[in-house]
Tab-separated table of C-alpha atoms in Angstrom:
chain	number	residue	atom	x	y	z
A	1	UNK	CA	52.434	27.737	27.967
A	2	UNK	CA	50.302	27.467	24.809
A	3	UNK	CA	52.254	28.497	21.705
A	4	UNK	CA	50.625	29.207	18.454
A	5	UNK	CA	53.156	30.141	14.841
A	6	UNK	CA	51.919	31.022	12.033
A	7	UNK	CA	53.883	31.040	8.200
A	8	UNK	CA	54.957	32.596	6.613
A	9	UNK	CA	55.091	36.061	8.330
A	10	UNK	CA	54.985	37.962	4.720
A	11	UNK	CA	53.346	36.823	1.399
A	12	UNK	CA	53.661	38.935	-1.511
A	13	UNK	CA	51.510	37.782	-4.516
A	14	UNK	CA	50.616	39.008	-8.042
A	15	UNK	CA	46.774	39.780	-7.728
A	16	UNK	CA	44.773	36.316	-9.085
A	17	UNK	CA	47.392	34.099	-7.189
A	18	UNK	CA	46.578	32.101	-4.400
A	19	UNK	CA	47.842	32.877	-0.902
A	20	UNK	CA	47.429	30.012	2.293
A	21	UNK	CA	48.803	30.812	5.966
A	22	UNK	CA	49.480	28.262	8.431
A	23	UNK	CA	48.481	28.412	11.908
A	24	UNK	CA	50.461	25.437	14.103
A	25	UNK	CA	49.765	25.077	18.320
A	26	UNK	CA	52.249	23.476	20.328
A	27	UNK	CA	49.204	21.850	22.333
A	28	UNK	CA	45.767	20.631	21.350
A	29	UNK	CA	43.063	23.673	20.621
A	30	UNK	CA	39.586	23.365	21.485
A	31	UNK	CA	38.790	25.631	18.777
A	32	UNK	CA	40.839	28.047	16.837
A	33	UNK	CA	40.008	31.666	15.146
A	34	UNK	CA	41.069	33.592	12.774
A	35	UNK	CA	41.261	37.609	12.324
A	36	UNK	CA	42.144	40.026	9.407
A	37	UNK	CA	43.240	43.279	9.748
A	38	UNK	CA	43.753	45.747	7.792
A	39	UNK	CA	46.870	48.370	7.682
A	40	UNK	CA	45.659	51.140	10.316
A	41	UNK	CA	43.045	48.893	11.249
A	42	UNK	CA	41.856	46.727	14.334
A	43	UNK	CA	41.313	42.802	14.258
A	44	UNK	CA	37.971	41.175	12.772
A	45	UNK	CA	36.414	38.452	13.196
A	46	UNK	CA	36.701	36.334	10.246
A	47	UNK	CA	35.825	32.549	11.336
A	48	UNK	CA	35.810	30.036	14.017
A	49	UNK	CA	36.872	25.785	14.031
A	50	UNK	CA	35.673	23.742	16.623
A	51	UNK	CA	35.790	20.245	14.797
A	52	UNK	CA	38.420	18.204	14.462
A	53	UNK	CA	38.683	17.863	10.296
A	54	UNK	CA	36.454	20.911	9.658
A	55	UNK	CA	36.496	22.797	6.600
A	56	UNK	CA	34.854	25.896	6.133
A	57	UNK	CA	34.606	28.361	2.955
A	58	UNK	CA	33.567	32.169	3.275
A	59	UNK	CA	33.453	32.691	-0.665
A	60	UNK	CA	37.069	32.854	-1.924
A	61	UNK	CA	38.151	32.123	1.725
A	62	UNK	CA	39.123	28.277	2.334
A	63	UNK	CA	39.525	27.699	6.294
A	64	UNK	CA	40.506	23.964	7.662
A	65	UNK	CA	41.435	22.693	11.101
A	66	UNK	CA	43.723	19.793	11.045
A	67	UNK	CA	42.693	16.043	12.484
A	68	UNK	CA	44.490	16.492	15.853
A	69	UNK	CA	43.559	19.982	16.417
A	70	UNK	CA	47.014	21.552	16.570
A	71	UNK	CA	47.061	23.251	12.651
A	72	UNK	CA	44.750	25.187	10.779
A	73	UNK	CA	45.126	26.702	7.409
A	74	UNK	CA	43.313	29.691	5.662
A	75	UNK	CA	43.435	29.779	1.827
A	76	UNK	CA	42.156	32.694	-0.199
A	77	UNK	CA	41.626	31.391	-3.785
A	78	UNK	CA	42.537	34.164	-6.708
A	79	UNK	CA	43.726	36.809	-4.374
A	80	UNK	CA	42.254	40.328	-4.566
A	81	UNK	CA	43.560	44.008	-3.761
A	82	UNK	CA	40.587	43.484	-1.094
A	83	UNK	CA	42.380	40.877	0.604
A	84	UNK	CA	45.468	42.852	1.850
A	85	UNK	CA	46.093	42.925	5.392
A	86	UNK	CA	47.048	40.407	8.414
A	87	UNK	CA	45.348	37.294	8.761
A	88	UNK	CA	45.875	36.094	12.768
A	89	UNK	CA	44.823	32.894	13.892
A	90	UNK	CA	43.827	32.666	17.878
A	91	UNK	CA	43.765	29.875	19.973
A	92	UNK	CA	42.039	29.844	23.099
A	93	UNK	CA	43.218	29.144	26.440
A	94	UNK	CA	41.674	29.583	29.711
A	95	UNK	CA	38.881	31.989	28.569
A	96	UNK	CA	41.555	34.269	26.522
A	97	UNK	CA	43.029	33.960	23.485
A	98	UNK	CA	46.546	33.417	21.998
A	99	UNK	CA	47.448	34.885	18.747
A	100	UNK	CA	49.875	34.264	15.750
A	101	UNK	CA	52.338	36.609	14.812
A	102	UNK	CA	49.990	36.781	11.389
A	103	UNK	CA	51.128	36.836	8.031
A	104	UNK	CA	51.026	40.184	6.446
A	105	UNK	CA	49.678	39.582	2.692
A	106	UNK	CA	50.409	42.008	0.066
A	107	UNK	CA	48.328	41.995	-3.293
A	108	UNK	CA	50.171	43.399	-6.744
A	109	UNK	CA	47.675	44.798	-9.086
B	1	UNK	CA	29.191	40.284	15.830
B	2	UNK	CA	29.894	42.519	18.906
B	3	UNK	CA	29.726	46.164	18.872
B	4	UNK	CA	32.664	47.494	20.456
B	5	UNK	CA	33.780	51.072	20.559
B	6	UNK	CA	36.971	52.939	22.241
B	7	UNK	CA	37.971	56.608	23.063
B	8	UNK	CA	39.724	58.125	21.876
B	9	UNK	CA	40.663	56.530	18.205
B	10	UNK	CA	43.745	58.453	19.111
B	11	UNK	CA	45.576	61.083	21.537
B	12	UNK	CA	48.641	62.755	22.173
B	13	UNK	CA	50.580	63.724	25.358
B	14	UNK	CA	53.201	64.672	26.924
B	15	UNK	CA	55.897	62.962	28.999
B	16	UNK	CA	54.571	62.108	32.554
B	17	UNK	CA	50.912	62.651	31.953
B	18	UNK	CA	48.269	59.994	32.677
B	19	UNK	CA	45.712	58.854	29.739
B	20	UNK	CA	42.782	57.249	30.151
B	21	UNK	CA	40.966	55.140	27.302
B	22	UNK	CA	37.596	53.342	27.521
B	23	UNK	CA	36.006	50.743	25.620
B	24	UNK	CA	32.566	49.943	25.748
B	25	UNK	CA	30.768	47.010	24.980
B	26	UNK	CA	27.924	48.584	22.608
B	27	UNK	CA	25.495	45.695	21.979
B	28	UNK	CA	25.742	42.932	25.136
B	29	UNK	CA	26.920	42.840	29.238
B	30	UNK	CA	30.626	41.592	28.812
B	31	UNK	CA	31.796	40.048	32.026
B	32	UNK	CA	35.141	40.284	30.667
B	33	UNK	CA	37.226	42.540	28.622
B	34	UNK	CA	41.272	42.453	27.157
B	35	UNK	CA	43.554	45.051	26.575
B	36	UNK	CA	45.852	44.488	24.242
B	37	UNK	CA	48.833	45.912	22.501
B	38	UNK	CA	50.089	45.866	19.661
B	39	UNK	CA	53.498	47.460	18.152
B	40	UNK	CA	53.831	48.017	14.532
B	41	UNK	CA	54.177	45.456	12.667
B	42	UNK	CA	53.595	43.455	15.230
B	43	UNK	CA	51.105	40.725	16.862
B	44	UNK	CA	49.015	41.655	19.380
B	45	UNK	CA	50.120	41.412	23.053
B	46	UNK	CA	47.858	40.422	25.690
B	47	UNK	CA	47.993	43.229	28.132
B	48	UNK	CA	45.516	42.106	30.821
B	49	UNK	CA	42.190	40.961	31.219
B	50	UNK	CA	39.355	42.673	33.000
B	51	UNK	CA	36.706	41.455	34.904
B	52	UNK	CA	33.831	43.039	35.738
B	53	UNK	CA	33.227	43.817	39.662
B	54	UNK	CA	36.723	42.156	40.241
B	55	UNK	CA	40.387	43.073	40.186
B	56	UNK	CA	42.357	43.005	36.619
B	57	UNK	CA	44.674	40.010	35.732
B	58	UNK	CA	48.128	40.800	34.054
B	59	UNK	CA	50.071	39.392	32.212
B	60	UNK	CA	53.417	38.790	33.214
B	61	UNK	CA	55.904	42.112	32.679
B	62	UNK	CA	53.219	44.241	32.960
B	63	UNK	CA	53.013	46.856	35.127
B	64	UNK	CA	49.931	46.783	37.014
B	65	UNK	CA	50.619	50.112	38.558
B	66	UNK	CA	51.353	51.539	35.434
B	67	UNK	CA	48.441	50.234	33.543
B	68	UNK	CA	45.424	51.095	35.849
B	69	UNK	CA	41.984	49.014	34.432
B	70	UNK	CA	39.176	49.492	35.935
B	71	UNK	CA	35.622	47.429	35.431
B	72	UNK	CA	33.187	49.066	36.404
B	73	UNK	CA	30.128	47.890	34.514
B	74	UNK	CA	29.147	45.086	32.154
B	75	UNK	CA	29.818	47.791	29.381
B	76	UNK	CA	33.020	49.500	30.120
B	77	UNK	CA	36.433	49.108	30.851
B	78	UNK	CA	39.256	51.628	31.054
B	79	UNK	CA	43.013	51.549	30.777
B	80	UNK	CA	44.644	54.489	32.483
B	81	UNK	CA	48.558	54.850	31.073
B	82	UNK	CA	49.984	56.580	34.448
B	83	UNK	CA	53.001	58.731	34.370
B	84	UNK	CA	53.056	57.920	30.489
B	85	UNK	CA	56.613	57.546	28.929
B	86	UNK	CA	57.522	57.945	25.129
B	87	UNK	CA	58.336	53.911	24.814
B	88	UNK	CA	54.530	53.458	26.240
B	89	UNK	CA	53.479	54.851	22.814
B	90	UNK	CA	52.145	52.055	20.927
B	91	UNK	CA	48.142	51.040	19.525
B	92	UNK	CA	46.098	49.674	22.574
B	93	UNK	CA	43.016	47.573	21.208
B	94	UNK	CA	40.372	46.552	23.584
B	95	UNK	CA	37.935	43.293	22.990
B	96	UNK	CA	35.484	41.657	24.808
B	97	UNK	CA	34.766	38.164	24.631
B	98	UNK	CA	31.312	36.515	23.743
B	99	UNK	CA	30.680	33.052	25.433
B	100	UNK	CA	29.380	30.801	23.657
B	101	UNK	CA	29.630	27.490	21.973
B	102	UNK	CA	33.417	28.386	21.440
B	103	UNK	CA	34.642	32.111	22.756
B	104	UNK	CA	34.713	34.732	20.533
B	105	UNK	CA	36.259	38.177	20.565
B	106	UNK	CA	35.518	41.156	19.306
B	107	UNK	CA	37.435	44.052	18.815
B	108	UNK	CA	37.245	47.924	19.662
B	109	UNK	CA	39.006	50.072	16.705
B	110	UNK	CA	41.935	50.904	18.839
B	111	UNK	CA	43.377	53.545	20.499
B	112	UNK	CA	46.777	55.418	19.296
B	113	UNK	CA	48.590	56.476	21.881
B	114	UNK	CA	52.032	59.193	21.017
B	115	UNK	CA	53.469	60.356	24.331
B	116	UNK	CA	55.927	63.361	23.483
């Protein structure tokens, strides 16, 4: 079945460093998601990728789905003690998703 | 987004009880609903997914006698824990999915389950 790994599964960073996941699918996504959440929290919606190429920004947030549709990355750009938490990616597969393990990010002050 | 609530946020019970924890689709008629759960530090796992006027579909190793889901509306879906055990302790999350150009899911704020 549909696989989907994400790395690295921690990131520590001093806060005003940058911080990228990676999000890889063992087959081709249609489209893939990714969530935040935050510690004692549930999943949000952050984004969606449908296109093959596509690059999306959400302020300091940098999302990109690879050409063949199997990798996606999420960069956050001058990380923030906002931005802890555990960014999942989701790929879908016959009308549910699958997620990442996420990587938990951790923000020194 | 979705609106999507659960109850309870959390509860506690004892060894061979049965819990039962809605979620309810606050702001549009979800056909379908997931139950997921997720251990600490730890991704979420597809539980099931619940269709409305029609049986549940589970994932494989779950116990679809011990996890009782029930869809009875376009708005709600439960998850009744039977005969709960300490090792079924864990954070259920419910979401219900949004069809459209590509699916989206929305999440509940989870349900924390201790059994004693």
């Amino acid at each position: 079945g549909q696989q989907v790994m994400q790395i690295p599964q921690y990131q520590h960073v001093q806060e005003g460093e940058d911080f990228t996941t990676y999000c890889n699918s063992s087959t081709t996504l249609s489209n893939i998601q990714w969530y935040k959440q935050r510690p004692g929290g549930h999943p949000v919606f952050l984004i969606q990728l449908v296109k093959s190429g596509e690059v999306k920004k959400q302020k300091r947030l940098t999302f990109q789905f690879g050409e063949a549709k199997k990798n996606s990355s999420l960069h956050i750009t001058a990380t923030q003690t906002t931005d802890v938490g555990t960014y999942f990616c989701a790929g879908p597969g016959a009308g549910k998703s699958t997620f990442g393990d996420g990587t938990t990010l951790t923000v020194k002050p | 987004g979705a609106v999507v609530s659960q109850h309870p946020s959390w509860v506690i019970c004892k060894s061979g009880t049965s819990v039962k924890i809605e979620c309810r689709s606050l702001d549009f008629q979800a056909t379908t609903m997931f139950w997921y759960r997720q251990f600490p530090k730890q991704s979420l796992m597809l539980m099931a997914t619940s269709n409305e006027g029609s049986k549940a579909t589970y994932e494989q190793g779950v116990e679809k006698d011990k996890f009782l889901i029930n869809h009875a509306s376009l708005t709600l879906s439960t998850l009744t824990v039977t005969s709960a055990h300490p090792e079924d302790s864990s954070f259920y999350i419910c979401s219900t999915l949004k069809v459209g150009v590509a699916d989206t899911q929305y999440f509940g704020p989870g349900t924390r389950l201790t059994v004693l």
